[in-house]
JSON list of C-alpha atoms and ligand atoms in Angstrom, two decimals:
[
{"chain": "A", "resi": 1, "resn": "MET", "atom": "CA", "xyz": [0.00, 0.00, 0.00]},
{"chain": "A", "resi": 2, "resn": "SER", "atom": "CA", "xyz": [1.30, 3.44, -0.79]},
{"chain": "A", "resi": 3, "resn": "ARG", "atom": "CA", "xyz": [0.12, 6.97, -1.34]},
{"chain": "A", "resi": 4, "resn": "ALA", "atom": "CA", "xyz": [1.67, 9.10, -4.05]},
{"chain": "A", "resi": 5, "resn": "VAL", "atom": "CA", "xyz": [1.57, 12.73, -5.09]},
{"chain": "A", "resi": 6, "resn": "LEU", "atom": "CA", "xyz": [1.77, 12.74, -8.88]},
{"chain": "A", "resi": 7, "resn": "SER", "atom": "CA", "xyz": [2.53, 15.76, -11.05]},
{"chain": "A", "resi": 8, "resn": "ILE", "atom": "CA", "xyz": [0.98, 15.46, -14.51]},
{"chain": "A", "resi": 9, "resn": "GLY", "atom": "CA", "xyz": [1.63, 17.70, -17.50]},
{"chain": "A", "resi": 10, "resn": "SER", "atom": "CA", "xyz": [0.98, 17.93, -21.23]},
{"chain": "A", "resi": 11, "resn": "ASN", "atom": "CA", "xyz": [1.81, 20.40, -23.98]},
{"chain": "A", "resi": 12, "resn": "ILE", "atom": "CA", "xyz": [1.15, 18.38, -27.16]},
{"chain": "A", "resi": 13, "resn": "GLY", "atom": "CA", "xyz": [-2.17, 17.41, -28.77]},
{"chain": "A", "resi": 14, "resn": "ASP", "atom": "CA", "xyz": [-5.37, 17.28, -26.75]},
{"chain": "A", "resi": 15, "resn": "ARG", "atom": "CA", "xyz": [-3.76, 18.33, -23.50]},
{"chain": "A", "resi": 16, "resn": "THR", "atom": "CA", "xyz": [-6.87, 17.98, -21.35]},
{"chain": "A", "resi": 17, "resn": "ALA", "atom": "CA", "xyz": [-7.58, 14.50, -22.73]},
{"chain": "A", "resi": 18, "resn": "HIS", "atom": "CA", "xyz": [-4.02, 13.45, -21.95]},
{"chain": "A", "resi": 19, "resn": "LEU", "atom": "CA", "xyz": [-4.33, 14.63, -18.35]},
{"chain": "A", "resi": 20, "resn": "ARG", "atom": "CA", "xyz": [-7.76, 13.06, -18.06]},
{"chain": "A", "resi": 21, "resn": "SER", "atom": "CA", "xyz": [-6.35, 9.71, -19.20]},
{"chain": "A", "resi": 22, "resn": "VAL", "atom": "CA", "xyz": [-4.50, 9.66, -15.86]},
{"chain": "A", "resi": 23, "resn": "THR", "atom": "CA", "xyz": [-7.51, 10.36, -13.65]},
{"chain": "A", "resi": 24, "resn": "GLU", "atom": "CA", "xyz": [-9.58, 7.88, -15.66]},
{"chain": "A", "resi": 25, "resn": "ALA", "atom": "CA", "xyz": [-6.95, 5.17, -15.17]},
{"chain": "A", "resi": 26, "resn": "LEU", "atom": "CA", "xyz": [-6.65, 5.92, -11.45]},
{"chain": "A", "resi": 27, "resn": "GLY", "atom": "CA", "xyz": [-10.41, 5.91, -10.86]},
{"chain": "A", "resi": 28, "resn": "ASP", "atom": "CA", "xyz": [-11.26, 4.97, -7.26]},
{"chain": "A", "resi": 29, "resn": "ARG", "atom": "CA", "xyz": [-7.61, 5.18, -6.25]},
{"chain": "A", "resi": 30, "resn": "ILE", "atom": "CA", "xyz": [-7.79, 8.97, -6.41]},
{"chain": "A", "resi": 31, "resn": "VAL", "atom": "CA", "xyz": [-7.71, 10.81, -3.10]},
{"chain": "A", "resi": 32, "resn": "ALA", "atom": "CA", "xyz": [-7.65, 14.34, -4.55]},
{"chain": "A", "resi": 33, "resn": "VAL", "atom": "CA", "xyz": [-7.28, 16.10, -7.90]},
{"chain": "A", "resi": 34, "resn": "SER", "atom": "CA", "xyz": [-6.15, 19.71, -8.20]},
{"chain": "A", "resi": 35, "resn": "PRO", "atom": "CA", "xyz": [-7.55, 22.26, -10.61]},
{"chain": "A", "resi": 36, "resn": "VAL", "atom": "CA", "xyz": [-5.82, 22.39, -14.00]},
{"chain": "A", "resi": 37, "resn": "TYR", "atom": "CA", "xyz": [-3.28, 25.17, -14.56]},
{"chain": "A", "resi": 38, "resn": "SER", "atom": "CA", "xyz": [-1.97, 26.68, -17.75]},
{"chain": "A", "resi": 39, "resn": "THR", "atom": "CA", "xyz": [1.77, 27.04, -17.19]},
{"chain": "A", "resi": 40, "resn": "ALA", "atom": "CA", "xyz": [4.64, 28.73, -18.99]},
{"chain": "A", "resi": 41, "resn": "PRO", "atom": "CA", "xyz": [7.33, 26.20, -19.99]},
{"chain": "A", "resi": 42, "resn": "TRP", "atom": "CA", "xyz": [9.91, 25.60, -17.25]},
{"chain": "A", "resi": 43, "resn": "GLY", "atom": "CA", "xyz": [13.49, 24.67, -18.04]},
{"chain": "A", "resi": 44, "resn": "GLY", "atom": "CA", "xyz": [14.55, 26.99, -20.84]},
{"chain": "A", "resi": 45, "resn": "VAL", "atom": "CA", "xyz": [13.23, 25.10, -23.88]},
{"chain": "A", "resi": 46, "resn": "GLU", "atom": "CA", "xyz": [11.03, 27.28, -26.11]},
{"chain": "A", "resi": 47, "resn": "GLN", "atom": "CA", "xyz": [7.75, 25.41, -26.54]},
{"chain": "A", "resi": 48, "resn": "GLN", "atom": "CA", "xyz": [3.96, 25.61, -26.10]},
{"chain": "A", "resi": 49, "resn": "ASP", "atom": "CA", "xyz": [2.46, 26.28, -22.68]},
{"chain": "A", "resi": 50, "resn": "PHE", "atom": "CA", "xyz": [1.62, 23.21, -20.62]},
{"chain": "A", "resi": 51, "resn": "LEU", "atom": "CA", "xyz": [-1.48, 22.16, -18.77]},
{"chain": "A", "resi": 52, "resn": "ASN", "atom": "CA", "xyz": [-0.48, 20.85, -15.34]},
{"chain": "A", "resi": 53, "resn": "ALA", "atom": "CA", "xyz": [-2.23, 19.34, -12.35]},
{"chain": "A", "resi": 54, "resn": "VAL", "atom": "CA", "xyz": [-1.44, 17.29, -9.26]},
{"chain": "A", "resi": 55, "resn": "VAL", "atom": "CA", "xyz": [-3.19, 14.07, -8.29]},
{"chain": "A", "resi": 56, "resn": "VAL", "atom": "CA", "xyz": [-2.97, 12.34, -4.90]},
{"chain": "A", "resi": 57, "resn": "ALA", "atom": "CA", "xyz": [-3.67, 8.62, -5.14]},
{"chain": "A", "resi": 58, "resn": "GLU", "atom": "CA", "xyz": [-3.59, 5.50, -2.95]},
{"chain": "A", "resi": 59, "resn": "ASP", "atom": "CA", "xyz": [-3.26, 1.89, -4.00]},
{"chain": "A", "resi": 60, "resn": "PRO", "atom": "CA", "xyz": [-3.08, -1.11, -1.65]},
{"chain": "A", "resi": 61, "resn": "SER", "atom": "CA", "xyz": [-1.09, -3.15, -4.18]},
{"chain": "A", "resi": 62, "resn": "LEU", "atom": "CA", "xyz": [1.47, -0.59, -5.40]},
{"chain": "A", "resi": 63, "resn": "ASP", "atom": "CA", "xyz": [4.78, 0.35, -3.84]},
{"chain": "A", "resi": 64, "resn": "CYS", "atom": "CA", "xyz": [6.52, 3.60, -4.83]},
{"chain": "A", "resi": 65, "resn": "ARG", "atom": "CA", "xyz": [8.27, 1.98, -7.78]},
{"chain": "A", "resi": 66, "resn": "GLY", "atom": "CA", "xyz": [4.83, 0.81, -8.92]},
{"chain": "A", "resi": 67, "resn": "TRP", "atom": "CA", "xyz": [3.70, 4.44, -9.28]},
{"chain": "A", "resi": 68, "resn": "LEU", "atom": "CA", "xyz": [6.69, 5.18, -11.52]},
{"chain": "A", "resi": 69, "resn": "ASP", "atom": "CA", "xyz": [5.89, 2.15, -13.69]},
{"chain": "A", "resi": 70, "resn": "LEU", "atom": "CA", "xyz": [2.22, 3.10, -13.86]},
{"chain": "A", "resi": 71, "resn": "GLY", "atom": "CA", "xyz": [3.21, 6.63, -14.89]},
{"chain": "A", "resi": 72, "resn": "ARG", "atom": "CA", "xyz": [5.42, 5.24, -17.66]},
{"chain": "A", "resi": 73, "resn": "GLN", "atom": "CA", "xyz": [2.57, 3.04, -18.91]},
{"chain": "A", "resi": 74, "resn": "LEU", "atom": "CA", "xyz": [0.23, 6.02, -19.03]},
{"chain": "A", "resi": 75, "resn": "GLU", "atom": "CA", "xyz": [2.86, 8.10, -20.85]},
{"chain": "A", "resi": 76, "resn": "ALA", "atom": "CA", "xyz": [3.27, 5.30, -23.41]},
{"chain": "A", "resi": 77, "resn": "ALA", "atom": "CA", "xyz": [-0.50, 5.06, -23.86]},
{"chain": "A", "resi": 78, "resn": "ALA", "atom": "CA", "xyz": [-0.48, 8.81, -24.68]},
{"chain": "A", "resi": 79, "resn": "ASP", "atom": "CA", "xyz": [2.18, 8.10, -27.37]},
{"chain": "A", "resi": 80, "resn": "ARG", "atom": "CA", "xyz": [4.84, 9.93, -25.40]},
{"chain": "A", "resi": 81, "resn": "VAL", "atom": "CA", "xyz": [8.09, 10.10, -27.33]},
{"chain": "A", "resi": 82, "resn": "ARG", "atom": "CA", "xyz": [11.30, 10.69, -25.35]},
{"chain": "A", "resi": 83, "resn": "GLU", "atom": "CA", "xyz": [13.24, 13.27, -27.31]},
{"chain": "A", "resi": 84, "resn": "GLN", "atom": "CA", "xyz": [14.52, 16.35, -25.58]},
{"chain": "A", "resi": 85, "resn": "ARG", "atom": "CA", "xyz": [15.09, 16.78, -21.86]},
{"chain": "A", "resi": 86, "resn": "TRP", "atom": "CA", "xyz": [12.47, 19.22, -20.56]},
{"chain": "A", "resi": 87, "resn": "GLY", "atom": "CA", "xyz": [11.06, 19.40, -24.08]},
{"chain": "A", "resi": 88, "resn": "PRO", "atom": "CA", "xyz": [7.50, 18.99, -25.42]},
{"chain": "A", "resi": 89, "resn": "ARG", "atom": "CA", "xyz": [5.50, 15.93, -24.45]},
{"chain": "A", "resi": 90, "resn": "SER", "atom": "CA", "xyz": [1.98, 14.55, -24.77]},
{"chain": "A", "resi": 91, "resn": "LEU", "atom": "CA", "xyz": [2.05, 13.37, -21.16]},
{"chain": "A", "resi": 92, "resn": "ASP", "atom": "CA", "xyz": [4.49, 13.53, -18.30]},
{"chain": "A", "resi": 93, "resn": "VAL", "atom": "CA", "xyz": [3.81, 11.74, -15.02]},
{"chain": "A", "resi": 94, "resn": "ASP", "atom": "CA", "xyz": [6.28, 12.45, -12.21]},
{"chain": "A", "resi": 95, "resn": "VAL", "atom": "CA", "xyz": [6.19, 10.95, -8.72]},
{"chain": "A", "resi": 96, "resn": "VAL", "atom": "CA", "xyz": [6.63, 13.98, -6.47]},
{"chain": "A", "resi": 97, "resn": "THR", "atom": "CA", "xyz": [6.43, 12.17, -3.12]},
{"chain": "A", "resi": 98, "resn": "CYS", "atom": "CA", "xyz": [5.42, 8.72, -1.92]},
{"chain": "A", "resi": 99, "resn": "HIS", "atom": "CA", "xyz": [4.37, 7.44, 1.52]},
{"chain": "A", "resi": 100, "resn": "ASP", "atom": "CA", "xyz": [4.37, 3.76, 2.55]},
{"chain": "A", "resi": 101, "resn": "SER", "atom": "CA", "xyz": [1.53, 1.89, 4.25]},
{"chain": "A", "resi": 102, "resn": "ASP", "atom": "CA", "xyz": [2.68, 3.13, 7.66]},
{"chain": "A", "resi": 103, "resn": "GLY", "atom": "CA", "xyz": [2.38, 6.72, 6.45]},
{"chain": "A", "resi": 104, "resn": "ARG", "atom": "CA", "xyz": [6.16, 7.17, 6.37]},
{"chain": "A", "resi": 105, "resn": "GLU", "atom": "CA", "xyz": [7.56, 9.24, 3.54]},
{"chain": "A", "resi": 106, "resn": "VAL", "atom": "CA", "xyz": [9.84, 7.20, 1.30]},
{"chain": "A", "resi": 107, "resn": "LEU", "atom": "CA", "xyz": [13.17, 8.88, 0.50]},
{"chain": "A", "resi": 108, "resn": "SER", "atom": "CA", "xyz": [15.35, 7.64, -2.35]},
{"chain": "A", "resi": 109, "resn": "ASP", "atom": "CA", "xyz": [18.41, 8.84, -4.24]},
{"chain": "A", "resi": 110, "resn": "ASP", "atom": "CA", "xyz": [18.12, 6.15, -6.91]},
{"chain": "A", "resi": 111, "resn": "PRO", "atom": "CA", "xyz": [18.36, 7.96, -10.32]},
{"chain": "A", "resi": 112, "resn": "GLU", "atom": "CA", "xyz": [15.56, 5.70, -11.61]},
{"chain": "A", "resi": 113, "resn": "LEU", "atom": "CA", "xyz": [13.27, 6.92, -8.83]},
{"chain": "A", "resi": 114, "resn": "THR", "atom": "CA", "xyz": [14.48, 9.85, -6.76]},
{"chain": "A", "resi": 115, "resn": "LEU", "atom": "CA", "xyz": [12.11, 10.77, -3.92]},
{"chain": "A", "resi": 116, "resn": "PRO", "atom": "CA", "xyz": [10.99, 13.37, -3.35]},
{"chain": "A", "resi": 117, "resn": "HIS", "atom": "CA", "xyz": [11.29, 14.46, -7.00]},
{"chain": "A", "resi": 118, "resn": "PRO", "atom": "CA", "xyz": [14.54, 16.47, -6.98]},
{"chain": "A", "resi": 119, "resn": "ARG", "atom": "CA", "xyz": [13.18, 19.45, -8.91]},
{"chain": "A", "resi": 120, "resn": "ALA", "atom": "CA", "xyz": [9.68, 19.71, -7.39]},
{"chain": "A", "resi": 121, "resn": "HIS", "atom": "CA", "xyz": [10.69, 22.60, -5.10]},
{"chain": "A", "resi": 122, "resn": "LEU", "atom": "CA", "xyz": [11.82, 24.65, -8.12]},
{"chain": "A", "resi": 123, "resn": "ARG", "atom": "CA", "xyz": [8.57, 24.24, -10.05]},
{"chain": "A", "resi": 124, "resn": "ALA", "atom": "CA", "xyz": [5.59, 26.48, -9.41]},
{"chain": "A", "resi": 125, "resn": "PHE", "atom": "CA", "xyz": [3.66, 24.20, -11.79]},
{"chain": "A", "resi": 126, "resn": "VAL", "atom": "CA", "xyz": [4.03, 21.46, -9.15]},
{"chain": "A", "resi": 127, "resn": "LEU", "atom": "CA", "xyz": [3.87, 23.50, -5.92]},
{"chain": "A", "resi": 128, "resn": "VAL", "atom": "CA", "xyz": [0.77, 25.57, -6.75]},
{"chain": "A", "resi": 129, "resn": "PRO", "atom": "CA", "xyz": [-1.60, 22.69, -7.64]},
{"chain": "A", "resi": 130, "resn": "TRP", "atom": "CA", "xyz": [-0.11, 20.51, -4.87]},
{"chain": "A", "resi": 131, "resn": "TRP", "atom": "CA", "xyz": [-0.86, 23.26, -2.33]},
{"chain": "A", "resi": 132, "resn": "ASP", "atom": "CA", "xyz": [-4.49, 23.30, -3.58]},
{"chain": "A", "resi": 133, "resn": "VAL", "atom": "CA", "xyz": [-4.99, 19.67, -2.55]},
{"chain": "A", "resi": 134, "resn": "GLU", "atom": "CA", "xyz": [-2.55, 19.38, 0.40]},
{"chain": "A", "resi": 135, "resn": "PRO", "atom": "CA", "xyz": [-2.04, 22.84, 1.90]},
{"chain": "A", "resi": 136, "resn": "GLN", "atom": "CA", "xyz": [-0.31, 21.35, 4.98]},
{"chain": "A", "resi": 137, "resn": "ALA", "atom": "CA", "xyz": [2.21, 19.35, 2.94]},
{"chain": "A", "resi": 138, "resn": "THR", "atom": "CA", "xyz": [5.94, 19.78, 3.41]},
{"chain": "A", "resi": 139, "resn": "LEU", "atom": "CA", "xyz": [8.72, 19.01, 0.96]},
{"chain": "A", "resi": 140, "resn": "VAL", "atom": "CA", "xyz": [12.34, 18.07, 1.55]},
{"chain": "A", "resi": 141, "resn": "ALA", "atom": "CA", "xyz": [14.91, 19.64, -0.78]},
{"chain": "A", "resi": 142, "resn": "ASP", "atom": "CA", "xyz": [18.46, 20.92, -0.33]},
{"chain": "A", "resi": 143, "resn": "GLY", "atom": "CA", "xyz": [18.50, 19.14, 3.05]},
{"chain": "A", "resi": 144, "resn": "MET", "atom": "CA", "xyz": [15.56, 21.20, 4.42]},
{"chain": "A", "resi": 145, "resn": "ARG", "atom": "CA", "xyz": [11.96, 20.27, 5.10]},
{"chain": "A", "resi": 146, "resn": "ARG", "atom": "CA", "xyz": [9.76, 23.28, 4.41]},
{"chain": "A", "resi": 147, "resn": "PRO", "atom": "CA", "xyz": [6.05, 23.93, 3.84]},
{"chain": "A", "resi": 148, "resn": "LEU", "atom": "CA", "xyz": [5.05, 24.29, 0.18]},
{"chain": "A", "resi": 149, "resn": "THR", "atom": "CA", "xyz": [4.30, 27.97, 0.72]},
{"chain": "A", "resi": 150, "resn": "GLU", "atom": "CA", "xyz": [7.93, 28.58, 1.73]},
{"chain": "A", "resi": 151, "resn": "TRP", "atom": "CA", "xyz": [9.29, 26.84, -1.36]},
{"chain": "A", "resi": 152, "resn": "LEU", "atom": "CA", "xyz": [6.87, 28.88, -3.45]},
{"chain": "A", "resi": 153, "resn": "ALA", "atom": "CA", "xyz": [7.93, 32.13, -1.80]},
{"chain": "A", "resi": 154, "resn": "ALA", "atom": "CA", "xyz": [11.53, 31.32, -2.70]},
{"chain": "A", "resi": 155, "resn": "LEU", "atom": "CA", "xyz": [10.74, 31.26, -6.44]},
{"chain": "A", "resi": 156, "resn": "ASP", "atom": "CA", "xyz": [10.96, 34.23, -8.79]},
{"chain": "A", "resi": 157, "resn": "VAL", "atom": "CA", "xyz": [7.71, 36.15, -9.16]},
{"chain": "A", "resi": 158, "resn": "ASP", "atom": "CA", "xyz": [7.80, 35.39, -12.92]},
{"chain": "A", "resi": 159, "resn": "GLU", "atom": "CA", "xyz": [7.82, 31.70, -12.14]},
{"chain": "A", "resi": 160, "resn": "ARG", "atom": "CA", "xyz": [4.71, 31.95, -9.94]},
{"chain": "A", "resi": 161, "resn": "GLU", "atom": "CA", "xyz": [2.89, 34.28, -12.31]},
{"chain": "A", "resi": 162, "resn": "GLY", "atom": "CA", "xyz": [3.42, 31.86, -15.19]},
{"chain": "A", "resi": 163, "resn": "VAL", "atom": "CA", "xyz": [0.98, 29.45, -13.48]},
{"chain": "A", "resi": 164, "resn": "ARG", "atom": "CA", "xyz": [-2.66, 30.35, -14.14]},
{"chain": "A", "resi": 165, "resn": "ARG", "atom": "CA", "xyz": [-5.74, 28.43, -13.06]},
{"chain": "A", "resi": 166, "resn": "THR", "atom": "CA", "xyz": [-8.11, 27.22, -15.82]},
{"chain": "A", "resi": 167, "resn": "GLU", "atom": "CA", "xyz": [-11.69, 25.96, -15.84]},
{"chain": "A", "resi": 168, "resn": "HIS", "atom": "CA", "xyz": [-10.69, 22.47, -17.09]},
{"chain": "A", "resi": 169, "resn": "ARG", "atom": "CA", "xyz": [-11.71, 19.68, -14.72]},
{"chain": "A", "resi": 170, "resn": "LEU", "atom": "CA", "xyz": [-10.17, 16.21, -14.44]},
{"chain": "A", "resi": 171, "resn": "GLU", "atom": "CA", "xyz": [-12.33, 14.44, -11.87]},
{"chain": "A", "resi": 172, "resn": "PRO", "atom": "CA", "xyz": [-13.61, 11.15, -13.29]},
{"chain": "A", "resi": 173, "resn": "PRO", "atom": "CA", "xyz": [-17.42, 10.79, -13.27]},
{"chain": "A", "resi": 174, "resn": "ARG", "atom": "CA", "xyz": [-18.68, 9.02, -10.09]},
{"chain": "B", "resi": 201, "resn": "ATP", "atom": "N1", "xyz": [10.41, 10.93, -8.83]},
{"chain": "B", "resi": 201, "resn": "ATP", "atom": "C1", "xyz": [10.50, 10.62, -10.13]},
{"chain": "B", "resi": 201, "resn": "ATP", "atom": "N2", "xyz": [9.41, 10.67, -10.93]},
{"chain": "B", "resi": 201, "resn": "ATP", "atom": "C2", "xyz": [9.52, 10.36, -12.25]},
{"chain": "B", "resi": 201, "resn": "ATP", "atom": "N3", "xyz": [10.66, 9.99, -12.87]},
{"chain": "B", "resi": 201, "resn": "ATP", "atom": "C3", "xyz": [11.77, 9.92, -12.10]},
{"chain": "B", "resi": 201, "resn": "ATP", "atom": "C4", "xyz": [11.74, 10.24, -10.72]},
{"chain": "B", "resi": 201, "resn": "ATP", "atom": "N4", "xyz": [13.00, 10.08, -10.23]},
{"chain": "B", "resi": 201, "resn": "ATP", "atom": "C5", "xyz": [13.76, 9.68, -11.22]},
{"chain": "B", "resi": 201, "resn": "ATP", "atom": "N5", "xyz": [13.05, 9.59, -12.37]},
{"chain": "B", "resi": 201, "resn": "ATP", "atom": "C6", "xyz": [13.63, 9.17, -13.64]},
{"chain": "B", "resi": 201, "resn": "ATP", "atom": "O1", "xyz": [13.74, 10.29, -14.49]},
{"chain": "B", "resi": 201, "resn": "ATP", "atom": "C7", "xyz": [13.89, 9.79, -15.81]},
{"chain": "B", "resi": 201, "resn": "ATP", "atom": "C8", "xyz": [13.53, 10.87, -16.82]},
{"chain": "B", "resi": 201, "resn": "ATP", "atom": "O2", "xyz": [12.16, 11.13, -16.71]},
{"chain": "B", "resi": 201, "resn": "ATP", "atom": "P1", "xyz": [11.48, 12.11, -17.73]},
{"chain": "B", "resi": 201, "resn": "ATP", "atom": "O3", "xyz": [11.82, 11.73, -19.13]},
{"chain": "B", "resi": 201, "resn": "ATP", "atom": "O4", "xyz": [10.01, 12.17, -17.36]},
{"chain": "B", "resi": 201, "resn": "ATP", "atom": "O5", "xyz": [12.24, 13.46, -17.36]},
{"chain": "B", "resi": 201, "resn": "ATP", "atom": "P2", "xyz": [11.78, 14.90, -17.62]},
{"chain": "B", "resi": 201, "resn": "ATP", "atom": "O6", "xyz": [10.30, 14.95, -17.35]},
{"chain": "B", "resi": 201, "resn": "ATP", "atom": "O7", "xyz": [12.27, 15.37, -18.96]},
{"chain": "B", "resi": 201, "resn": "ATP", "atom": "O8", "xyz": [12.54, 15.75, -16.54]},
{"chain": "B", "resi": 201, "resn": "ATP", "atom": "P3", "xyz": [12.30, 15.82, -14.99]},
{"chain": "B", "resi": 201, "resn": "ATP", "atom": "O9", "xyz": [12.84, 14.55, -14.42]},
{"chain": "B", "resi": 201, "resn": "ATP", "atom": "O10", "xyz": [13.09, 17.01, -14.60]},
{"chain": "B", "resi": 201, "resn": "ATP", "atom": "O11", "xyz": [10.82, 15.99, -14.75]},
{"chain": "B", "resi": 201, "resn": "ATP", "atom": "C9", "xyz": [13.01, 8.58, -15.87]},
{"chain": "B", "resi": 201, "resn": "ATP", "atom": "O12", "xyz": [13.64, 7.55, -16.58]},
{"chain": "B", "resi": 201, "resn": "ATP", "atom": "C10", "xyz": [12.80, 8.17, -14.42]},
{"chain": "B", "resi": 201, "resn": "ATP", "atom": "O13", "xyz": [13.27, 6.87, -14.14]},
{"chain": "B", "resi": 202, "resn": "PH2", "atom": "N1", "xyz": [5.31, 24.39, -17.32]},
{"chain": "B", "resi": 202, "resn": "PH2", "atom": "C1", "xyz": [5.90, 23.19, -17.43]},
{"chain": "B", "resi": 202, "resn": "PH2", "atom": "N2", "xyz": [7.16, 23.12, -17.85]},
{"chain": "B", "resi": 202, "resn": "PH2", "atom": "C2", "xyz": [7.75, 21.90, -17.96]},
{"chain": "B", "resi": 202, "resn": "PH2", "atom": "C3", "xyz": [7.04, 20.72, -17.64]},
{"chain": "B", "resi": 202, "resn": "PH2", "atom": "C4", "xyz": [5.71, 20.84, -17.20]},
{"chain": "B", "resi": 202, "resn": "PH2", "atom": "O1", "xyz": [5.02, 19.83, -16.89]},
{"chain": "B", "resi": 202, "resn": "PH2", "atom": "N3", "xyz": [5.18, 22.09, -17.10]},
{"chain": "B", "resi": 202, "resn": "PH2", "atom": "N4", "xyz": [7.64, 19.52, -17.75]},
{"chain": "B", "resi": 202, "resn": "PH2", "atom": "C5", "xyz": [8.89, 19.44, -18.14]},
{"chain": "B", "resi": 202, "resn": "PH2", "atom": "C6", "xyz": [9.52, 18.12, -18.21]},
{"chain": "B", "resi": 202, "resn": "PH2", "atom": "O2", "xyz": [9.79, 17.62, -16.99]},
{"chain": "B", "resi": 202, "resn": "PH2", "atom": "C7", "xyz": [9.70, 20.59, -18.52]},
{"chain": "B", "resi": 202, "resn": "PH2", "atom": "N5", "xyz": [9.03, 21.83, -18.38]}
]
């Protein structure tokens, strides 16, 4: 059993449909889904704006590695092509944090699955929607555990202003 915070993003094709493919696949395993944000590209590659959201999900049969594998499967189903680092993609699923069945946060420095995600604290497109669904959450980076609001406050204003809430909704029908 584990609980994961997943960051999902898309900037190619039907972006909402790509994000929705994740919430549809997760179904009853979803604990919370953030609003969808339109976000300026992060990372220096010139490309289309992204749609981003954060999903919190629980699964009794998945460990943290299982969330990474599930994310890869969903990316493949969206015809994700791995070309350029931080470049355009139909669907990106990142595991931001993962807690085990005892509620303990799993930490890992394995390059295949680094936890928490090593760049989450630098990304307003992760922090803003995550704060919407878990305002009390904290994130470890650079050897410090800080509330999301503190990591957000440390970012450039431009970075935060590039993240704008949309009316798109991802919740699967109940
Ligand atoms: N927490 C994590 N979530 C998702 N992938 C991870 C994580 N930690 C390590 N990885 C590894 O990162 C590799 C590259 O992933 P990906 O192609 O999605 O990178 P990216 O989205 O371009 O950049 P970034 O990793 O900065 O989001 C994957 O092969 C994966 O194994
Ligand atoms: N705004 C935004 N920028 C990005 C994103 C993303 O999801 N949103 N994903 C990237 C690859 O990790 C690189 N840059």
